Protein backbone atom coordinates (compact mmCIF):
# COMPACT_ATOMS: atom_id res chain seq x y z
CA MET A 1 7.96 -4.01 23.96
CA GLU A 2 8.72 -0.37 23.15
CA ILE A 3 7.55 0.36 19.62
CA SER A 4 9.91 2.52 17.56
CA VAL A 5 7.80 3.06 14.43
CA LEU A 6 4.40 1.72 13.32
CA PHE A 7 4.11 1.11 9.55
CA THR A 8 0.67 0.55 8.09
CA ASP A 9 -1.18 -0.09 4.88
CA LEU A 10 -4.33 2.03 4.46
CA ASP A 11 -7.13 0.53 2.35
CA GLY A 12 -8.62 -2.53 4.05
CA THR A 13 -6.40 -1.94 7.04
CA LEU A 14 -6.36 1.42 8.80
CA LEU A 15 -9.10 3.13 6.82
CA ASP A 16 -12.79 2.28 6.57
CA ALA A 17 -14.65 1.28 3.37
CA GLU A 18 -15.20 4.96 2.50
CA GLY A 19 -11.55 5.84 2.90
CA GLY A 20 -12.02 7.61 6.23
CA LEU A 21 -10.45 7.09 9.68
CA GLY A 22 -13.03 5.52 11.98
CA ALA A 23 -13.45 6.26 15.70
CA ALA A 24 -11.58 3.17 16.94
CA PRO A 25 -8.49 3.58 14.81
CA ALA A 26 -8.51 7.35 15.39
CA ALA A 27 -8.36 6.67 19.14
CA ALA A 28 -5.53 4.17 18.66
CA VAL A 29 -3.60 6.68 16.53
CA ALA A 30 -4.12 9.31 19.23
CA ARG A 31 -2.68 6.88 21.80
CA LEU A 32 0.33 6.21 19.58
CA ARG A 33 0.81 9.92 19.12
CA ALA A 34 0.70 10.57 22.87
CA LEU A 35 3.42 7.93 23.32
CA GLY A 36 5.55 9.52 20.61
CA VAL A 37 5.27 6.54 18.23
CA PRO A 38 5.37 7.64 14.58
CA VAL A 39 2.58 6.20 12.35
CA VAL A 40 3.83 5.81 8.79
CA PRO A 41 1.45 4.91 5.94
CA LEU A 42 2.90 2.62 3.26
CA THR A 43 0.33 2.55 0.50
CA SER A 44 -0.50 2.27 -3.17
CA LYS A 45 -2.35 5.57 -2.85
CA THR A 46 -1.07 8.70 -4.66
CA GLU A 47 1.18 11.38 -3.22
CA ILE A 48 -1.85 13.73 -3.08
CA GLU A 49 -3.86 11.19 -1.08
CA VAL A 50 -1.00 10.62 1.33
CA ARG A 51 -0.43 14.32 1.85
CA ALA A 52 -4.16 14.73 2.68
CA LEU A 53 -3.93 11.98 5.30
CA LEU A 54 -0.73 12.95 7.06
CA PRO A 55 -2.28 15.90 8.93
CA VAL A 56 -5.16 13.65 10.04
CA LEU A 57 -2.72 11.15 11.51
CA ALA A 58 -0.49 13.97 12.90
CA ALA A 59 2.01 11.28 13.99
CA GLY A 60 5.31 11.59 12.24
CA GLY A 61 4.63 13.49 8.98
CA ILE A 62 6.18 10.80 6.77
CA GLY A 63 4.38 8.55 4.25
CA VAL A 64 5.16 6.25 1.32
CA PHE A 65 3.05 6.50 -1.83
CA GLU A 66 2.38 4.45 -5.00
CA ASN A 67 3.77 1.20 -3.63
CA GLY A 68 7.11 2.55 -2.67
CA ALA A 69 7.75 4.85 -5.63
CA GLY A 70 8.12 7.83 -3.38
CA LEU A 71 8.43 9.08 0.14
CA VAL A 72 6.84 12.26 1.55
CA THR A 73 8.79 13.87 4.37
CA PRO A 74 8.71 17.27 6.09
CA ARG A 75 11.76 18.21 3.99
CA GLY A 76 10.23 17.27 0.63
CA VAL A 77 9.57 14.30 -1.62
CA GLU A 78 12.06 11.53 -2.45
CA VAL A 79 11.43 9.39 -5.53
CA VAL A 80 13.27 6.11 -5.99
CA PRO A 81 15.45 5.64 -9.07
CA ALA A 82 13.52 2.51 -10.08
CA ALA A 83 10.22 4.37 -10.47
CA VAL A 84 8.74 4.23 -14.02
CA PRO A 85 6.48 7.04 -15.34
CA VAL A 86 2.83 6.09 -15.58
CA ALA A 87 2.69 7.03 -19.27
CA LEU A 88 5.15 4.24 -20.06
CA LEU A 89 3.22 1.83 -17.80
CA ARG A 90 0.07 2.61 -19.74
CA GLN A 91 1.84 1.75 -23.01
CA ILE A 92 3.05 -1.52 -21.62
CA LEU A 93 -0.38 -2.44 -20.32
CA ALA A 94 -2.06 -1.59 -23.60
CA GLU A 95 0.43 -3.71 -25.49
CA VAL A 96 -0.22 -6.74 -23.25
CA ALA A 97 -3.96 -6.31 -23.62
CA ARG A 98 -3.70 -6.08 -27.40
CA ARG A 99 -1.44 -9.12 -27.79
CA ARG A 100 -3.45 -11.40 -25.53
CA GLY A 101 -6.89 -10.04 -26.21
CA ILE A 102 -7.52 -9.39 -22.50
CA ARG A 103 -10.03 -6.80 -21.36
CA ILE A 104 -7.86 -4.67 -19.01
CA LEU A 105 -9.31 -1.60 -17.32
CA PRO A 106 -6.84 0.91 -15.78
CA LEU A 107 -8.08 2.82 -12.79
CA ASP A 108 -7.88 6.18 -14.58
CA GLU A 109 -10.23 4.90 -17.32
CA MET A 110 -12.93 3.83 -14.90
CA THR A 111 -16.10 5.97 -14.61
CA ASP A 112 -16.60 7.86 -11.36
CA GLU A 113 -19.55 5.57 -10.60
CA SER A 114 -17.55 2.34 -11.09
CA LEU A 115 -14.56 3.65 -9.11
CA ALA A 116 -16.78 4.90 -6.30
CA ALA A 117 -18.58 1.57 -6.11
CA LEU A 118 -15.31 -0.36 -5.90
CA THR A 119 -13.38 1.90 -3.52
CA GLY A 120 -15.97 3.81 -1.52
CA LEU A 121 -14.37 7.09 -2.62
CA ALA A 122 -16.42 10.11 -3.63
CA GLY A 123 -16.03 13.73 -4.77
CA THR A 124 -12.51 15.21 -4.73
CA THR A 125 -11.05 11.93 -3.42
CA LEU A 126 -11.77 10.30 -6.76
CA ALA A 127 -9.62 12.88 -8.54
CA GLN A 128 -6.88 12.37 -5.95
CA ALA A 129 -6.95 8.63 -6.59
CA ARG A 130 -6.57 9.19 -10.36
CA ALA A 131 -3.48 11.41 -9.90
CA ARG A 132 -1.12 8.57 -10.70
CA VAL A 133 2.56 9.29 -11.49
CA TRP A 134 4.49 6.06 -10.85
CA ASP A 135 2.03 3.22 -10.27
CA LEU A 136 -0.83 2.01 -12.48
CA PRO A 137 -3.70 0.13 -10.84
CA PHE A 138 -5.96 -1.92 -13.14
CA LEU A 139 -8.66 -4.58 -13.25
CA ALA A 140 -8.34 -7.79 -15.27
CA PRO A 141 -10.65 -10.78 -15.67
CA ASP A 142 -10.32 -13.61 -13.13
CA GLY A 143 -8.10 -16.45 -14.25
CA GLU A 144 -5.62 -14.31 -16.22
CA ASP A 145 -2.99 -14.18 -13.46
CA ASP A 146 -0.48 -16.54 -15.21
CA VAL A 147 -0.92 -14.79 -18.55
CA LEU A 148 -0.30 -11.35 -17.11
CA GLU A 149 2.71 -12.47 -15.10
CA GLU A 150 4.16 -14.23 -18.16
CA GLU A 151 3.75 -11.22 -20.37
CA MET A 152 5.28 -8.78 -17.85
CA GLU A 153 8.47 -10.84 -17.74
CA GLU A 154 9.24 -9.58 -21.22
CA PHE A 155 9.45 -5.93 -20.09
CA ARG A 156 12.53 -4.82 -18.21
CA GLY A 157 12.27 -2.69 -15.10
CA VAL A 158 8.60 -3.26 -14.36
CA GLN A 159 6.70 -5.59 -12.05
CA LEU A 160 3.18 -6.82 -11.47
CA VAL A 161 1.83 -6.91 -7.90
CA ARG A 162 -1.55 -7.92 -6.55
CA GLY A 163 -3.18 -5.47 -4.19
CA GLY A 164 -6.55 -5.61 -2.46
CA ALA A 165 -8.93 -4.60 -5.20
CA PHE A 166 -6.50 -3.95 -8.08
CA TRP A 167 -3.47 -5.33 -9.86
CA HIS A 168 -0.63 -2.81 -9.83
CA LEU A 169 1.96 -2.29 -12.61
CA SER A 170 4.99 -0.29 -11.54
CA GLY A 171 8.74 -0.06 -11.62
CA ARG A 172 10.70 -2.55 -9.51
CA HIS A 173 10.14 -0.92 -6.17
CA ASP A 174 8.19 -1.93 -3.07
CA LYS A 175 6.74 -0.46 0.09
CA ALA A 176 9.44 -2.35 2.00
CA ASP A 177 12.22 -0.38 0.27
CA ALA A 178 11.42 2.68 2.45
CA VAL A 179 11.43 0.88 5.80
CA PRO A 180 15.22 1.22 6.56
CA ARG A 181 15.22 4.79 5.35
CA ILE A 182 12.29 5.73 7.60
CA ARG A 183 13.76 3.99 10.64
CA GLU A 184 16.91 5.97 10.04
CA LEU A 185 15.00 9.28 9.71
CA PHE A 186 13.24 8.75 13.08
CA GLY A 187 16.32 7.22 14.79
CA ARG A 188 14.19 5.55 17.48
CA ARG A 189 15.22 2.36 19.23
CA GLY A 190 12.92 -0.62 19.67
CA PRO A 191 11.00 -2.98 17.44
CA ALA A 192 9.13 -1.75 14.37
CA VAL A 193 5.49 -2.90 13.89
CA GLY A 194 3.72 -3.34 10.55
CA LEU A 195 0.04 -3.90 9.66
CA GLY A 196 -1.25 -4.97 6.22
CA ASP A 197 -3.90 -7.09 4.53
CA ALA A 198 -2.85 -7.84 0.92
CA PRO A 199 -0.01 -9.54 -1.02
CA ASN A 200 1.57 -6.19 -1.88
CA ASP A 201 2.13 -5.73 1.87
CA LEU A 202 4.18 -8.95 2.21
CA ARG A 203 7.68 -7.55 1.83
CA PHE A 204 7.23 -4.69 4.25
CA LEU A 205 5.59 -6.96 6.77
CA ALA A 206 8.58 -9.30 6.44
CA ALA A 207 10.91 -6.33 6.98
CA VAL A 208 9.49 -5.29 10.39
CA ASP A 209 10.01 -6.88 13.76
CA VAL A 210 6.32 -7.44 14.57
CA PRO A 211 4.08 -8.09 11.52
CA VAL A 212 0.32 -8.00 11.91
CA VAL A 213 -2.07 -9.34 9.26
CA VAL A 214 -5.42 -7.57 9.16
CA PRO A 215 -8.02 -10.02 7.81
CA ARG A 216 -10.65 -9.36 5.20
CA ALA A 217 -14.30 -10.34 5.54
CA GLY A 218 -13.45 -13.92 4.47
CA GLY A 219 -10.40 -14.15 6.77
CA PRO A 220 -6.71 -13.29 6.46
CA ASP A 221 -4.93 -13.55 3.14
CA VAL A 222 -3.60 -17.06 2.86
CA ARG A 223 -0.45 -15.90 1.12
CA LEU A 224 0.42 -13.60 3.93
CA VAL A 225 -0.18 -16.05 6.79
CA SER A 226 1.70 -18.83 5.00
CA ALA A 227 4.68 -16.58 4.26
CA LEU A 228 4.63 -14.99 7.74
CA PRO A 229 3.95 -17.87 10.15
CA GLY A 230 4.98 -15.82 13.13
CA ALA A 231 2.71 -12.91 12.31
CA ARG A 232 -0.10 -11.81 14.62
CA VAL A 233 -3.60 -11.73 13.09
CA ALA A 234 -5.96 -8.91 14.01
CA PRO A 235 -9.22 -10.13 15.61
CA GLU A 236 -11.48 -8.55 12.92
CA PRO A 237 -11.29 -6.86 9.54
CA GLY A 238 -10.60 -3.23 8.69
CA GLY A 239 -10.07 -0.30 11.04
CA ALA A 240 -11.73 -2.03 13.98
CA GLY A 241 -9.31 -4.95 13.72
CA TRP A 242 -6.42 -2.58 13.18
CA ALA A 243 -7.32 -0.63 16.36
CA ALA A 244 -7.75 -3.82 18.41
CA ALA A 245 -4.37 -5.18 17.30
CA VAL A 246 -2.58 -1.87 18.02
CA SER A 247 -4.23 -1.58 21.40
CA ALA A 248 -3.10 -5.15 22.26
CA LEU A 249 0.49 -4.26 21.30
CA LEU A 250 0.39 -1.10 23.39
CA ASP A 251 -1.05 -3.00 26.32
CA ASP A 252 1.81 -5.48 25.97
CA GLU A 253 4.19 -2.56 25.99
CA ALA A 254 2.67 -1.16 29.18
CA ALA A 255 2.68 -4.52 30.93
C-alpha cells in the first residue's frame, strides 16, 4: 500500500492530553514526511490553532479547521459557503437554552481554569481555542441529547455534532467535505488513510480508503466501529496508539 495522503483528527488522536505532539507520534510524522506523505489535520480546532500546528507537522502545509468550515493552504484560506458566523450560532444556542431551560455552557464562556481542566490547554493556547469564527463548542447536561437535536431541527442551515469533549453547533459542513479538495491539491496516487476517535470524525473516516479508529481509555467509540466495520482499530489510545497504527500501515507499505 502506497499512502497518498494521511488525514487525522487532533484531540484524542494525534495530540496528547496537553495538546502537544508526543515523541512517538512525532517520530511517525517524521517518517511520513521522509516518505513524502502529506499529513493533514481535520479538526474542530480554530484556524489559529491549526496554523500553529502546521509548522510542527511540516508535512504538507494544509489543514482543515472548525469541523470543515475552512481550509488553510499555502495560498491562503478557503471558507465553505455553508459556514455560519459564530455570533449567529450563539444566538441560536441561547434561544434553545431559554426555551427548554437547559444549562448550556459555550466554550468561550468557560473560565480559564475550567477549560484548562477539560482540555489540558494552558496559557496562549486557551486564547487560541476561544478564537471561534464558524463553530461553537459547548457543554450540556447528560441526557439532553434528544432535546437538543429536536430543537436544532427548527433552525435552517445549522447542525449539531458530538465531538470528544464538546457538542458542536455549526453550519452544515463537515471535515469530510474537504477530503476530495485536498486529494486534488496534492494530486498523489494511492489510498488515503484517516485516523479519528469521535463521532464528528465519522464522515471523513468513511470518505477515505483506510479508516483507523483511535480508541479512548474505555475503548473505541461504538458508533464509529459499528458504522465502519472494516476500519482498523489502533492498539491503544491517543498519540501512542496513533503512532503504532501509522507505523503498522507504513510497515505494510514497505512489505
